mmCIF file of C-alpha atoms in Angstrom:
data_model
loop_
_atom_site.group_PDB
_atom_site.id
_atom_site.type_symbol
_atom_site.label_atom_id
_atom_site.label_comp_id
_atom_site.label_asym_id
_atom_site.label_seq_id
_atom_site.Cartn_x
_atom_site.Cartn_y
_atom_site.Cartn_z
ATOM 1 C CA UNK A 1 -91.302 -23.058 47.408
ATOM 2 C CA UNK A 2 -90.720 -19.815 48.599
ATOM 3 C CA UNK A 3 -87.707 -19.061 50.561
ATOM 4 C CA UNK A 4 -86.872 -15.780 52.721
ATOM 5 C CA UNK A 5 -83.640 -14.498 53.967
ATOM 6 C CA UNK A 6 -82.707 -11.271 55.674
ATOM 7 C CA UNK A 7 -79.127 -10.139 56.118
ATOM 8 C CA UNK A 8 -76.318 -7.123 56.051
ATOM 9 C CA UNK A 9 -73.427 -7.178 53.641
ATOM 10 C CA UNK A 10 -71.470 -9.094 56.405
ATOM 11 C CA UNK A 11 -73.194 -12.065 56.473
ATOM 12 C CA UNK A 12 -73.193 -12.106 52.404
ATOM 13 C CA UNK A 13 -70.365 -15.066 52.215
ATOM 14 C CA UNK A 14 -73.061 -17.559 54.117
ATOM 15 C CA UNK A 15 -75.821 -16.739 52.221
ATOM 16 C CA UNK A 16 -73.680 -17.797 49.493
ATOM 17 C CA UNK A 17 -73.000 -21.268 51.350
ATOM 18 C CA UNK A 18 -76.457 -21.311 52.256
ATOM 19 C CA UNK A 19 -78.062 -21.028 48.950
ATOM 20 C CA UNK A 20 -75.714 -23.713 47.053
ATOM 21 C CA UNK A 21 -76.505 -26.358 49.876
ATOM 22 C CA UNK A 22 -79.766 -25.668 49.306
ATOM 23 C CA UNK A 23 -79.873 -25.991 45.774
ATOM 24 C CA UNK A 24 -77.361 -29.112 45.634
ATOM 25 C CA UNK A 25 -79.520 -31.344 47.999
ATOM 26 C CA UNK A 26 -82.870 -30.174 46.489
ATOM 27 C CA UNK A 27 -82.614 -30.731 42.573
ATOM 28 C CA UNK A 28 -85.592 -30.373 40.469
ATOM 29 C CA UNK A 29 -87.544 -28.088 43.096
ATOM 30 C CA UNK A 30 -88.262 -24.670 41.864
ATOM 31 C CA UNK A 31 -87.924 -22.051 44.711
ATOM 32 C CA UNK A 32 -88.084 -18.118 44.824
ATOM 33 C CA UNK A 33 -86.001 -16.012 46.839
ATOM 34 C CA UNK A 34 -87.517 -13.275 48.778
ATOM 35 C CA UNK A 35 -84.229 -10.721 50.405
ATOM 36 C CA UNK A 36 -85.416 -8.606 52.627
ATOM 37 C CA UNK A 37 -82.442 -5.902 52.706
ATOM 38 C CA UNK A 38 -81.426 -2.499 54.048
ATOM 39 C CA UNK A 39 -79.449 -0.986 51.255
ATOM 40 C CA UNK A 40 -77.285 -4.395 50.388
ATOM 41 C CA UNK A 41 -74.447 -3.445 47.620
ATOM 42 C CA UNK A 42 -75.712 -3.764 44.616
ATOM 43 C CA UNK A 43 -72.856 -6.022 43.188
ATOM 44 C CA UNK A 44 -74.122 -8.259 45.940
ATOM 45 C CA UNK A 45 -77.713 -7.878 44.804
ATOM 46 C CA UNK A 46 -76.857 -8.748 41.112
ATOM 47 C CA UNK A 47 -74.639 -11.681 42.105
ATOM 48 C CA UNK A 48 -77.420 -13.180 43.561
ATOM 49 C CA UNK A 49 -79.708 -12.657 40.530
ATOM 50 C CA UNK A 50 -77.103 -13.715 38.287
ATOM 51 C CA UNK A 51 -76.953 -17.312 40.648
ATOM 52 C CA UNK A 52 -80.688 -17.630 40.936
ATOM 53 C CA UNK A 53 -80.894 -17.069 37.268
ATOM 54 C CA UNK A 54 -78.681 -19.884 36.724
ATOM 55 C CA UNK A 55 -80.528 -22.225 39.058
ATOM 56 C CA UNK A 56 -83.638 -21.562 37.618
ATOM 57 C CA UNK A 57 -84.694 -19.738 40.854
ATOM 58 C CA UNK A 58 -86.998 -16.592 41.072
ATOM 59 C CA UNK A 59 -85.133 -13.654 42.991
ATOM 60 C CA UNK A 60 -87.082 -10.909 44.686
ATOM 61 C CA UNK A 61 -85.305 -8.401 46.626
ATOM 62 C CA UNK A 62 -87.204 -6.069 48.540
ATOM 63 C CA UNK A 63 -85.777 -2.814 50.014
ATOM 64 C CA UNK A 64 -87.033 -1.904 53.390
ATOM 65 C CA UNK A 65 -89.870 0.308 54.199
ATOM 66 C CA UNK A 66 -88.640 2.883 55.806
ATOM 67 C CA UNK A 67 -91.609 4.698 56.539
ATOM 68 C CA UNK A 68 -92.983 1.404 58.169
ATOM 69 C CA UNK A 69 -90.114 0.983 60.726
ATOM 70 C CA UNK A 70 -90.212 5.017 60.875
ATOM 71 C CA UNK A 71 -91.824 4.790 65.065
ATOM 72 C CA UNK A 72 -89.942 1.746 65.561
ATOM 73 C CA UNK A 73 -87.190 1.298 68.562
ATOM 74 C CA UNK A 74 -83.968 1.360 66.922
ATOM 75 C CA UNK A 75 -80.365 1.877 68.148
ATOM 76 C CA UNK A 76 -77.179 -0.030 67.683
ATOM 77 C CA UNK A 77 -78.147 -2.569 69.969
ATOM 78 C CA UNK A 78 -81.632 -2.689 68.584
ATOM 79 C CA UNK A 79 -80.905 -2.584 64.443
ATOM 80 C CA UNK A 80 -84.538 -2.496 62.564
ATOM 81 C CA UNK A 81 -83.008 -5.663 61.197
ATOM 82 C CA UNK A 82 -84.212 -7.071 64.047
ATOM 83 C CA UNK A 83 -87.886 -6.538 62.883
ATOM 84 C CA UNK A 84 -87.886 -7.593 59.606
ATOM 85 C CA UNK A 85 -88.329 -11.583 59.783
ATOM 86 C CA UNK A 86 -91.647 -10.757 62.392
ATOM 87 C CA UNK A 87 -93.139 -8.842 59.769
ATOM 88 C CA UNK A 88 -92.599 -10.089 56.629
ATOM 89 C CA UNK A 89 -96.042 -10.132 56.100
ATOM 90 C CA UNK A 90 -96.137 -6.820 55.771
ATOM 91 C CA UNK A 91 -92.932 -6.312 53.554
ATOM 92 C CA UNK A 92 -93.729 -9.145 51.190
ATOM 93 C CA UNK A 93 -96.012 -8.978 48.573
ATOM 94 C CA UNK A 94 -99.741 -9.646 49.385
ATOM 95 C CA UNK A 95 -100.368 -13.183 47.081
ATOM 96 C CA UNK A 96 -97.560 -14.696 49.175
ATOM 97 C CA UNK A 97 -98.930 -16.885 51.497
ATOM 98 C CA UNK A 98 -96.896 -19.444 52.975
ATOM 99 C CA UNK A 99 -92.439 -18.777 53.338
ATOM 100 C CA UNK A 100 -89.595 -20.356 54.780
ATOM 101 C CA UNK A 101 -87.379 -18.266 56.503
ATOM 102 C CA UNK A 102 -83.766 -19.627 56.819
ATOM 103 C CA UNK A 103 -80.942 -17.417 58.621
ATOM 104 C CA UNK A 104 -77.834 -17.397 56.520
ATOM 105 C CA UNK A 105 -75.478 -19.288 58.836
ATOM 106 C CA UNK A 106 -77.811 -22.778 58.186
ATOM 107 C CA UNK A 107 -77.148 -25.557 55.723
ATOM 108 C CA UNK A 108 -79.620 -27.415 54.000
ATOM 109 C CA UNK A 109 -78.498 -30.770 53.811
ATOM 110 C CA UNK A 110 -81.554 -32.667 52.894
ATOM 111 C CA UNK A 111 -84.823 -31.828 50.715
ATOM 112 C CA UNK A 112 -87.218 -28.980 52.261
ATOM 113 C CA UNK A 113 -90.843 -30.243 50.575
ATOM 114 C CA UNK A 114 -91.289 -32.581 53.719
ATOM 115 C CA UNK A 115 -91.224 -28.723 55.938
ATOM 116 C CA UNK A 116 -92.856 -26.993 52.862
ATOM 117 C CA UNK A 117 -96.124 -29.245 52.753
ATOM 118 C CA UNK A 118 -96.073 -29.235 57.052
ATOM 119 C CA UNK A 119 -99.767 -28.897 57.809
ATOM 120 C CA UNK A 120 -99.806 -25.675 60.502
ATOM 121 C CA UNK A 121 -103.426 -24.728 59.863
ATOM 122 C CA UNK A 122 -104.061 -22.360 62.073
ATOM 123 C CA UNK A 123 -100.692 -21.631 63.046
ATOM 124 C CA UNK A 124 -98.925 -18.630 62.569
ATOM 125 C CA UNK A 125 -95.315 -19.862 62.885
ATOM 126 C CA UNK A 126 -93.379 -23.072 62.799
ATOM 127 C CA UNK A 127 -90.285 -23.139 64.814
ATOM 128 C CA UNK A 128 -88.583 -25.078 66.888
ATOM 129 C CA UNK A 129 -86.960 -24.506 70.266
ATOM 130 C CA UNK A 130 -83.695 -26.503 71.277
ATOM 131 C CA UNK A 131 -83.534 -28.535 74.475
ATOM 132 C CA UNK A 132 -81.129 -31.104 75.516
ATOM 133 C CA UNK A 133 -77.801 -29.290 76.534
ATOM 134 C CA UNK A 134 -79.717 -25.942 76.074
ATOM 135 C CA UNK A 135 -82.428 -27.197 78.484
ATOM 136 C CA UNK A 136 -81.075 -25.062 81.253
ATOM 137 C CA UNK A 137 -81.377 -21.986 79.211
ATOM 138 C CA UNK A 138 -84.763 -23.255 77.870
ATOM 139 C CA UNK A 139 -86.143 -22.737 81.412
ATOM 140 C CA UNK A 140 -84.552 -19.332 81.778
ATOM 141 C CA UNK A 141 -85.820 -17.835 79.081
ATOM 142 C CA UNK A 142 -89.252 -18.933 80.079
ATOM 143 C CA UNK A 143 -88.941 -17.241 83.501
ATOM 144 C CA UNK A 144 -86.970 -14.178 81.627
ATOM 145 C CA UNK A 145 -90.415 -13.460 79.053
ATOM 146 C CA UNK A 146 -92.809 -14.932 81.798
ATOM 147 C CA UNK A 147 -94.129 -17.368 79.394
ATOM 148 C CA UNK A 148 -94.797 -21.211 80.003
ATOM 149 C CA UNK A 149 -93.832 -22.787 76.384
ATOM 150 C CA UNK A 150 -90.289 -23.585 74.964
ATOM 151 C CA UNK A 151 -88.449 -20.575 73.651
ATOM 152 C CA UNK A 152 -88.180 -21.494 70.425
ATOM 153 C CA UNK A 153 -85.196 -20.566 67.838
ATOM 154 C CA UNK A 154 -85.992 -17.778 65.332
ATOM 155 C CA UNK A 155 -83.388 -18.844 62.952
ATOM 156 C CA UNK A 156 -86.131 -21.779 60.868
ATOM 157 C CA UNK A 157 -89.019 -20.089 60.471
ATOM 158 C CA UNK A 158 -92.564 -21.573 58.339
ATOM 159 C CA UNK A 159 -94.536 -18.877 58.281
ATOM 160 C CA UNK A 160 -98.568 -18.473 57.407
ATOM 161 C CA UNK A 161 -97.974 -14.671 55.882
ATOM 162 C CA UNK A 162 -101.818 -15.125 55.535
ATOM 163 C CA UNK A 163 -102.439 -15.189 59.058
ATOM 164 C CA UNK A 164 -99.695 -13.200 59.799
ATOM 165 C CA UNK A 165 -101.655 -9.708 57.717
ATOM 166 C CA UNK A 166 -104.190 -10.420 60.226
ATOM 167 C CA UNK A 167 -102.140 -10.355 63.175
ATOM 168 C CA UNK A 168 -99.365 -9.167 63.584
ATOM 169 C CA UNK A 169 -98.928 -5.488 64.204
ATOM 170 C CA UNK A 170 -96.460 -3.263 63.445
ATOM 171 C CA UNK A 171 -97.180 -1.052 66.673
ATOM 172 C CA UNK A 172 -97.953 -4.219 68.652
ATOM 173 C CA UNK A 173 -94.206 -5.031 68.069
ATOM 174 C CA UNK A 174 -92.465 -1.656 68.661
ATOM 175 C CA UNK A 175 -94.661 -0.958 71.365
ATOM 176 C CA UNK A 176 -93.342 -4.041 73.205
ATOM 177 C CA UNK A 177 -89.596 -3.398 72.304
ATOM 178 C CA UNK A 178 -90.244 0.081 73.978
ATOM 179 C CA UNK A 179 -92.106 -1.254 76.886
ATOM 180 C CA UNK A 180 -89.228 -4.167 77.711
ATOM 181 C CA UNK A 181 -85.991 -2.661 75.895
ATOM 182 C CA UNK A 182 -83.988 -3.893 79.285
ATOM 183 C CA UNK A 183 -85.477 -7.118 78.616
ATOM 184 C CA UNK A 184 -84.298 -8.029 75.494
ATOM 185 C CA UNK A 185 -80.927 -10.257 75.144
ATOM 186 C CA UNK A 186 -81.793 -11.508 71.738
ATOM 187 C CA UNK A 187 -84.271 -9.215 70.649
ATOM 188 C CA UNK A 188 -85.871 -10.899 67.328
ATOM 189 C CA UNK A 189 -85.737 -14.292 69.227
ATOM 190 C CA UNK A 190 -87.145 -12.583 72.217
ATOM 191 C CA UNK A 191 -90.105 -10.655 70.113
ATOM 192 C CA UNK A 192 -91.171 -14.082 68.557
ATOM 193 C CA UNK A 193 -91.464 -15.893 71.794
ATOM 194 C CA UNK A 194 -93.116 -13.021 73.737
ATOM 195 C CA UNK A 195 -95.480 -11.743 71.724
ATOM 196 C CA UNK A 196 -96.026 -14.861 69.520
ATOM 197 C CA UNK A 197 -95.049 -17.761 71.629
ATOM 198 C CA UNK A 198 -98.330 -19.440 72.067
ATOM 199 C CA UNK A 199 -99.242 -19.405 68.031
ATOM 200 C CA UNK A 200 -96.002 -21.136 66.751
ATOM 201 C CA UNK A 201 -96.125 -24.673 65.882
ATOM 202 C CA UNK A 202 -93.702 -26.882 67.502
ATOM 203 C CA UNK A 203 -90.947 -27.967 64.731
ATOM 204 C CA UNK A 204 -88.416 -31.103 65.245
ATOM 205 C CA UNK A 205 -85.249 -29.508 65.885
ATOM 206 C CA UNK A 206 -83.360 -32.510 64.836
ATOM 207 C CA UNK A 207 -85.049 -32.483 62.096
ATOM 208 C CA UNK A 208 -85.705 -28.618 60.651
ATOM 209 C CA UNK A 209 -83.019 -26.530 63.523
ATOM 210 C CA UNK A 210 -80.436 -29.116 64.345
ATOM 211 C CA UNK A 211 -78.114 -26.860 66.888
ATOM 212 C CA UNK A 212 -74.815 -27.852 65.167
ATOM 213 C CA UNK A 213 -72.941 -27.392 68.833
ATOM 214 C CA UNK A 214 -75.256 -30.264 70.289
ATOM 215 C CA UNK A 215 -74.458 -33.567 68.502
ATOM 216 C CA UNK A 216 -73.611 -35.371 71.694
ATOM 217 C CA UNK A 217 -77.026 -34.238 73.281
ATOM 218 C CA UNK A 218 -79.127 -35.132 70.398
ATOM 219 C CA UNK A 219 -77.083 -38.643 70.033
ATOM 220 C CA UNK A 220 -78.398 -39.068 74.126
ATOM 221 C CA UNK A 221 -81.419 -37.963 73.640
ATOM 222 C CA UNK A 222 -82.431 -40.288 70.757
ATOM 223 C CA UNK A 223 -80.707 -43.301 72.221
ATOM 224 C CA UNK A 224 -78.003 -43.701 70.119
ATOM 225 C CA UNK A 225 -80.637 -43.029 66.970
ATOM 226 C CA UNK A 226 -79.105 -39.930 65.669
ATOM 227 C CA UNK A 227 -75.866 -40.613 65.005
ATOM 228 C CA UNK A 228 -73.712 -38.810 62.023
ATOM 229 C CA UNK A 229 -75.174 -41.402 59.411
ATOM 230 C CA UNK A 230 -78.765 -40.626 60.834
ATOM 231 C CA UNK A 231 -77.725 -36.813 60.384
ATOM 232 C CA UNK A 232 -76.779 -36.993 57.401
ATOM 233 C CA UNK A 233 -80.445 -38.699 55.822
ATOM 234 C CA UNK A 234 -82.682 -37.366 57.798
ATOM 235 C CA UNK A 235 -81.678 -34.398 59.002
ATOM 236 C CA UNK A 236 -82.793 -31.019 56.827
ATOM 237 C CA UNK A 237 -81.415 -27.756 58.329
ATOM 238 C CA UNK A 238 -78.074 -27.602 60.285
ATOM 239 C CA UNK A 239 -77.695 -24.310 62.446
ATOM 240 C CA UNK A 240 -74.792 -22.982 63.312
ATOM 241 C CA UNK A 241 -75.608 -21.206 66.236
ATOM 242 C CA UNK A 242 -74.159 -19.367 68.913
ATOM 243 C CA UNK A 243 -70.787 -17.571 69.050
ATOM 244 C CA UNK A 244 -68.619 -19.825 67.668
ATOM 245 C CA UNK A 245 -68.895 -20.106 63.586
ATOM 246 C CA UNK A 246 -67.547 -22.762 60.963
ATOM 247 C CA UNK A 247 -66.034 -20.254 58.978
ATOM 248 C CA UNK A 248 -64.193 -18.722 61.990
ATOM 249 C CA UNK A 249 -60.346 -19.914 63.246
ATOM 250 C CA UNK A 250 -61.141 -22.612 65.865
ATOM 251 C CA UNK A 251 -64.087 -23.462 65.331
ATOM 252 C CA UNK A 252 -64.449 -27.216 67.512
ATOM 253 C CA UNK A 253 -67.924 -28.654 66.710
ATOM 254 C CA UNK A 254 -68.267 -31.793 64.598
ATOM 255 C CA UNK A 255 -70.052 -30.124 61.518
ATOM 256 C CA UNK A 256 -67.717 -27.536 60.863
ATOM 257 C CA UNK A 257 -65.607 -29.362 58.179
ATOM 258 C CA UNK A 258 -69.207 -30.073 56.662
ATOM 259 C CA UNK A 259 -69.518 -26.616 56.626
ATOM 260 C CA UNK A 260 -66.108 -26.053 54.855
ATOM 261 C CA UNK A 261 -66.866 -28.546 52.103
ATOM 262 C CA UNK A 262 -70.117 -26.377 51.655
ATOM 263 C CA UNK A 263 -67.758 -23.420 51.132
ATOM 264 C CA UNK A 264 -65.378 -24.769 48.821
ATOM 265 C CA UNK A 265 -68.532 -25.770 46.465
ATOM 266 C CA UNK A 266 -70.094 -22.419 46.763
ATOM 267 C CA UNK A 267 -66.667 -20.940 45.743
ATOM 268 C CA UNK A 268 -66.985 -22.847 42.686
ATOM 269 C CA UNK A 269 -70.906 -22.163 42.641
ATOM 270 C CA UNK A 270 -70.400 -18.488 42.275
ATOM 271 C CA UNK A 271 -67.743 -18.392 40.135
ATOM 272 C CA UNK A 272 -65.281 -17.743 42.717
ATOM 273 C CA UNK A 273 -62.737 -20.181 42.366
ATOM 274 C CA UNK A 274 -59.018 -19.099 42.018
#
């Protein structure tokens, strides 16, 4: 399975977190890691071949193209970070066909194979968009991008790099960011959905994007169904979304001391400890 992340030295401690939940709760799979990366440390890059290395993992990062992102939008506000998980396809090499892309502030707490071997023929994206509590903002986004599906959450990502060659268009992309740069509140999220909206496939949240903040809603929603216990089985990818962050002072959501078990491992994981 091939898995892709894209992150700034900040973020490095989750990826970190990330990677040993992923490894703990899918033994025996062989995965390679694609990094797409602007100029990460390069203690941080060996530290993550060093890990993968002892996990039996392939590691490939890849250092931007600048001279791709060279007539895209860019500004504080608008990093070229911000393009990098849209076109992947173009950044990765060309035998790669099908990736997972998993933001670093996710846990996997159950085996991916059952998202790997998801049939999207014809797809370009899976995703999925988070309703419930969110429902409200659901609708608003719609009316904000003038588009009739869900707005879906770019943070899970199955991608057909395939179809995505064929496309998906550099230009296209920084055309649109310069065209609707007053737009844009979350600008990757808001790229995806715009421009790609109506070819993403339609994920289970609670299943691959479970919005860590929502537990009540999904517990509602499902009739009582998905309870912790449920969670904890079924459940693949817990997202930490939003603001508020597990690894932060105060954080009040239900998964964060998950999420601090997670970090105590990975301390051990990397070598960390004491």
């Amino acid at each position: 399975m091939n898995i892709l992340v894209t992150l700034d030295q900040n973020y490095f401690p989750q990826l970190q977190v990330m990677l040993t939940s992923l490894k703990m709760n899918n033994p025996g799979e062989q995965f390679s890691l694609y990094l797409l990366h602007n100029h990460l440390p390069e203690p941080m890059l060996e530290a993550v071949d060093k890990w993968c290395g002892q996990a039996g993992y392939g590691f490939f990062p890849v250092q931007m193209d600048e001279e791709l992102f060279r007539s895209a939008p860019a500004s504080s506000r608008y990093p070229v970070e911000m393009y990098y998980r849209l076109l992947a396809a173009w950044m990765l090499p060309e035998d790669l066909d099908r990736m997972i892309y998993l933001d670093p502030d996710t846990l996997v707490i159950n085996p991916l194979r059952p998202l790997w071997e998801t049939n999207m023929t014809g797809w370009l994206f899976g995703a999925a968009a988070h309703t419930g509590k969110t429902e409200f903002a659901n609708d608003m986004n719609r009316l904000r991008l003038r588009v009739e599906h869900d707005y879906y959450n770019s943070g899970v990502l199955l991608m057909d790099l395939k179809l995505g060659r064929q496309e998906i268009l550099p230009e296209k992309i920084f055309q649109h960011v310069e065209e609707h740069r007053m737009e844009l509140v979350l600008p990757d999220q808001d790229l995806l959905n715009a421009l790609y909206g109506e070819r993403i496939f339609p994920l289970d949240d609670a299943l691959w994007n479970y919005d860590a903040r929502n537990y009540n809603n999904y517990l509602m929603r499902s009739s009582g169904k998905c309870n912790v216990k449920w969670v904890m089985e079924n459940t693949g990818i817990l997202h930490f979304c939003g603001k508020a962050k597990p690894w932060k002072p105060g954080y009040i959501y239900r998964f964060g001391m998950l999420y601090q078990h997670y970090m105590q491992l990975a301390m051990r994981d990397w070598g960390q400890e004491g």
